[in-house]
mmCIF file of C-alpha atoms in Angstrom:
data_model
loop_
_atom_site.group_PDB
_atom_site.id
_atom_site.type_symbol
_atom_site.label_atom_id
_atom_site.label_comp_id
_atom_site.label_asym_id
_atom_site.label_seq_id
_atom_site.Cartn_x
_atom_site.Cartn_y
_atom_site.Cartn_z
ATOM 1 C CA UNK M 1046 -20.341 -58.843 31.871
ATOM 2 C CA UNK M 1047 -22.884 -56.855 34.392
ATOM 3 C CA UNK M 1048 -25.793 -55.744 33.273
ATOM 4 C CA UNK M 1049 -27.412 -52.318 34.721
ATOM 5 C CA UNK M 1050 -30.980 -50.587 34.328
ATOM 6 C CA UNK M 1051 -29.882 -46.952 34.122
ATOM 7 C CA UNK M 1052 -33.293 -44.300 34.149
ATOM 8 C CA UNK M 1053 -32.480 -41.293 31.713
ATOM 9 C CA UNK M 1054 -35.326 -38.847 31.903
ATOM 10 C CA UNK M 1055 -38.141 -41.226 32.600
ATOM 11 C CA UNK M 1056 -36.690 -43.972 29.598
ATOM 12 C CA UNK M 1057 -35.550 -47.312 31.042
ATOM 13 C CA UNK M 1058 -31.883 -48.507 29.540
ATOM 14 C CA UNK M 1059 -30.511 -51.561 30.077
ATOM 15 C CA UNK M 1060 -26.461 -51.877 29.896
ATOM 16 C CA UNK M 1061 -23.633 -54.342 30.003
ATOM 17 C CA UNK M 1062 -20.156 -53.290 31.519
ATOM 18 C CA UNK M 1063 -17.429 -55.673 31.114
ATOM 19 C CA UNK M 1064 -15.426 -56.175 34.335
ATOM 20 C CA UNK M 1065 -11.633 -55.903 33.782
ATOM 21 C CA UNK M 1066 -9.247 -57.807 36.119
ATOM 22 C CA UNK M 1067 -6.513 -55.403 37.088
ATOM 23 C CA UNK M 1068 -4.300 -57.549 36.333
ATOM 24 C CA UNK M 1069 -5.074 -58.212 32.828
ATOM 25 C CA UNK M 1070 -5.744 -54.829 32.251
ATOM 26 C CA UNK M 1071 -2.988 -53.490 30.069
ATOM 27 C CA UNK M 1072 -1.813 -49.856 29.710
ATOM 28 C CA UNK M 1073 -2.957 -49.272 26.375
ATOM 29 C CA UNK M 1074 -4.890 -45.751 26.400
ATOM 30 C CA UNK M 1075 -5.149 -43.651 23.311
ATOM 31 C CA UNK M 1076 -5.052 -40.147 23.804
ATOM 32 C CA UNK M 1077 -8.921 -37.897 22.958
ATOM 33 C CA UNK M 1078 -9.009 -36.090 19.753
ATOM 34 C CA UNK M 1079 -9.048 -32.925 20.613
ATOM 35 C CA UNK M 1080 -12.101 -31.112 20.419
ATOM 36 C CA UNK M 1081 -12.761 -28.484 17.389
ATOM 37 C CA UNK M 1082 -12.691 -24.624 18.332
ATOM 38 C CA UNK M 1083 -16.246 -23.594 19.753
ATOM 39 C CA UNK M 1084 -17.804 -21.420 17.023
ATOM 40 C CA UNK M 1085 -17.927 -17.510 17.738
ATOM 41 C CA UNK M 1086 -20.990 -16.486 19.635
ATOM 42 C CA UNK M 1087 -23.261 -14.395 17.705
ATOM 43 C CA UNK M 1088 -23.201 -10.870 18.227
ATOM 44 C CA UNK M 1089 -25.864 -9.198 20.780
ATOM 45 C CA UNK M 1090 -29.095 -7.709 19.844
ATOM 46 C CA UNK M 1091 -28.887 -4.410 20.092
ATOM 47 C CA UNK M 1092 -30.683 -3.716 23.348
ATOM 48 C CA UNK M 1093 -32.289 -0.455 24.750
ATOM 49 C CA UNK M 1094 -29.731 1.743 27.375
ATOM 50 C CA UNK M 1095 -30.292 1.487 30.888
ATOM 51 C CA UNK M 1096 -30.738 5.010 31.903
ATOM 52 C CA UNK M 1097 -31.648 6.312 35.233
ATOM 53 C CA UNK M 1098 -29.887 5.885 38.978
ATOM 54 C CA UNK M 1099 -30.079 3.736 41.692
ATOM 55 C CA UNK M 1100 -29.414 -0.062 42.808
ATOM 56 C CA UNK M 1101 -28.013 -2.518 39.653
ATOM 57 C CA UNK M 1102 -29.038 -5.678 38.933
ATOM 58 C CA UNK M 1103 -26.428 -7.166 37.243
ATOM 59 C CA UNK M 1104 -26.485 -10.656 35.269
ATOM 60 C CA UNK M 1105 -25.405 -13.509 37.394
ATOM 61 C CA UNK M 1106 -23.643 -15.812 34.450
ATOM 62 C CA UNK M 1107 -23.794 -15.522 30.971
ATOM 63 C CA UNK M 1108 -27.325 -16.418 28.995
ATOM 64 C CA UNK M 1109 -29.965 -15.092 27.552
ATOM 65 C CA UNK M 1110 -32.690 -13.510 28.302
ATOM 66 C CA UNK M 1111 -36.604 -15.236 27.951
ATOM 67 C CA UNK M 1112 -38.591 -12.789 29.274
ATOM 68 C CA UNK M 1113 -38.584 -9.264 31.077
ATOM 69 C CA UNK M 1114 -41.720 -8.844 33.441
ATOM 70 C CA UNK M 1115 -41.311 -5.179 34.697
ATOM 71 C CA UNK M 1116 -40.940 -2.172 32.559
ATOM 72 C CA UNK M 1117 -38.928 1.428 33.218
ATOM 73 C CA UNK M 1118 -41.634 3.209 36.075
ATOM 74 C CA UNK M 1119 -43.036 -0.430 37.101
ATOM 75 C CA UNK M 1120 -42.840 -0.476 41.185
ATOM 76 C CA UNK M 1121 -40.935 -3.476 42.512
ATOM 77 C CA UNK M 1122 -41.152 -5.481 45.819
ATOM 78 C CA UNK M 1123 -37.565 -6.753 46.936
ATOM 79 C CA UNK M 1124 -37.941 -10.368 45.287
ATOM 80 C CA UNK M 1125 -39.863 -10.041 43.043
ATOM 81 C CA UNK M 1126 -39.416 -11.568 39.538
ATOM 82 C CA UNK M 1127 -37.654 -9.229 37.143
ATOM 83 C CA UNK M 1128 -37.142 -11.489 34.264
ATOM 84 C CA UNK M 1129 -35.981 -14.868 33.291
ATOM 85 C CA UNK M 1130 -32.747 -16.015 32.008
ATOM 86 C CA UNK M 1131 -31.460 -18.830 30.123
ATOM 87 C CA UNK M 1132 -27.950 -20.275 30.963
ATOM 88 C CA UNK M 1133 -26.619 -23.672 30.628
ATOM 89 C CA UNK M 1134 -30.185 -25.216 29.851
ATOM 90 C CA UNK M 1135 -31.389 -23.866 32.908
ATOM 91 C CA UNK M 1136 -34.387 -21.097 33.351
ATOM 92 C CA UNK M 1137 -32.910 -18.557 36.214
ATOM 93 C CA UNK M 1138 -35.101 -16.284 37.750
ATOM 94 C CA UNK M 1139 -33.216 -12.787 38.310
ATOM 95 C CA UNK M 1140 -35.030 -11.348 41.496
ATOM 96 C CA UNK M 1141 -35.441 -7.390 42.424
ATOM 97 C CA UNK M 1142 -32.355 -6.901 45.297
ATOM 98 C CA UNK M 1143 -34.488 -3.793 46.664
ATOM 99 C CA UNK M 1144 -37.748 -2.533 46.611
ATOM 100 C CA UNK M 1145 -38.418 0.306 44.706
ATOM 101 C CA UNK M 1146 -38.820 1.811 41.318
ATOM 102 C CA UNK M 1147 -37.571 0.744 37.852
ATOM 103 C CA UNK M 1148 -35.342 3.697 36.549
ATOM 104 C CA UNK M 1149 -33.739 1.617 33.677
ATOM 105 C CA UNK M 1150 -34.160 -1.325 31.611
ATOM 106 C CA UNK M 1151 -30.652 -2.251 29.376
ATOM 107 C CA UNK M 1152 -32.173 -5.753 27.957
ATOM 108 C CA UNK M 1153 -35.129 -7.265 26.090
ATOM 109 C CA UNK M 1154 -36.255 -10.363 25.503
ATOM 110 C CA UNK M 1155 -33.840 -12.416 23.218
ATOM 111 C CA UNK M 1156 -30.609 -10.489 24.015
ATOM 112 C CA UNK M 1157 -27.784 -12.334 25.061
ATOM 113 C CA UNK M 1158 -26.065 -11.521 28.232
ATOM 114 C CA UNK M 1159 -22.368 -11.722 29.837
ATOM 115 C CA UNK M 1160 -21.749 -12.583 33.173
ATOM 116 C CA UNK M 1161 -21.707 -9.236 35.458
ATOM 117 C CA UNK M 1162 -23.239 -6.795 32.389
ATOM 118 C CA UNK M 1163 -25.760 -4.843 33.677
ATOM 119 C CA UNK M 1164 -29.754 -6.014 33.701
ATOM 120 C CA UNK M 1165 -32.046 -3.275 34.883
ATOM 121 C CA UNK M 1166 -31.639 -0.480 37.663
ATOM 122 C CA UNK M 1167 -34.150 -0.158 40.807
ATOM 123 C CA UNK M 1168 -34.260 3.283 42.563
#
């Protein structure tokens, strides 16, 4: 037996492994269970339309949306923060391509995205 100290988000573990010899190591692997179905994804909130012209902002990966700073008529600088987004545990900041005006808004806070669907448009 080794023992480890393994860190796991500022907690302290300690661990044994058992070493295996190659030798004595015999080929006796059973096969994973597999895993259930994932459960369907709950349907979108209704969100409000996108509608005016000009440069998309489209979702990068699929989440959901935490926040939405700008509003339809808000000016934009190129970078700027347009809202955040939620995906894989992670906060993602989705950042104005252009500069310009906001000319649509198609989500709100809570609504869950797909990867590619459209976010806002700048014109």
């Amino acid at each position: 037996m080794r023992k480890f100290l393994v860190n796991v988000n500022g907690t302290q573990y300690e661990i044994e492994v058992e070493e295996i010899d190659k030798s004595t190591a015999t080929a006796n692997v059973t096969p994973a269970k597999p895993a259930a179905p994932p459960a369907p994804a709950p349907a979108p909130a209704p969100a409000p339309a996108a509608s005016g012209s000009g440069e998309s902002v489209n979702s990068p990966m699929p989440g959901t949306i935490l926040s939405v700073s700008v509003a339809v008529g808000d000016t934009v600088k190129e970078g700027q923060v347009l809202m955040m987004l939620e995906a894989m545990k992670m906060e993602n900041e989705i950042l104005a391509p252009v500069a310009g005006k906001v000319t649509g808004l198609s989500v709100a806070k809570g609504a869950t995205v797909s990867a590619g669907q459209l976010l806002c448009t700048i014109g």
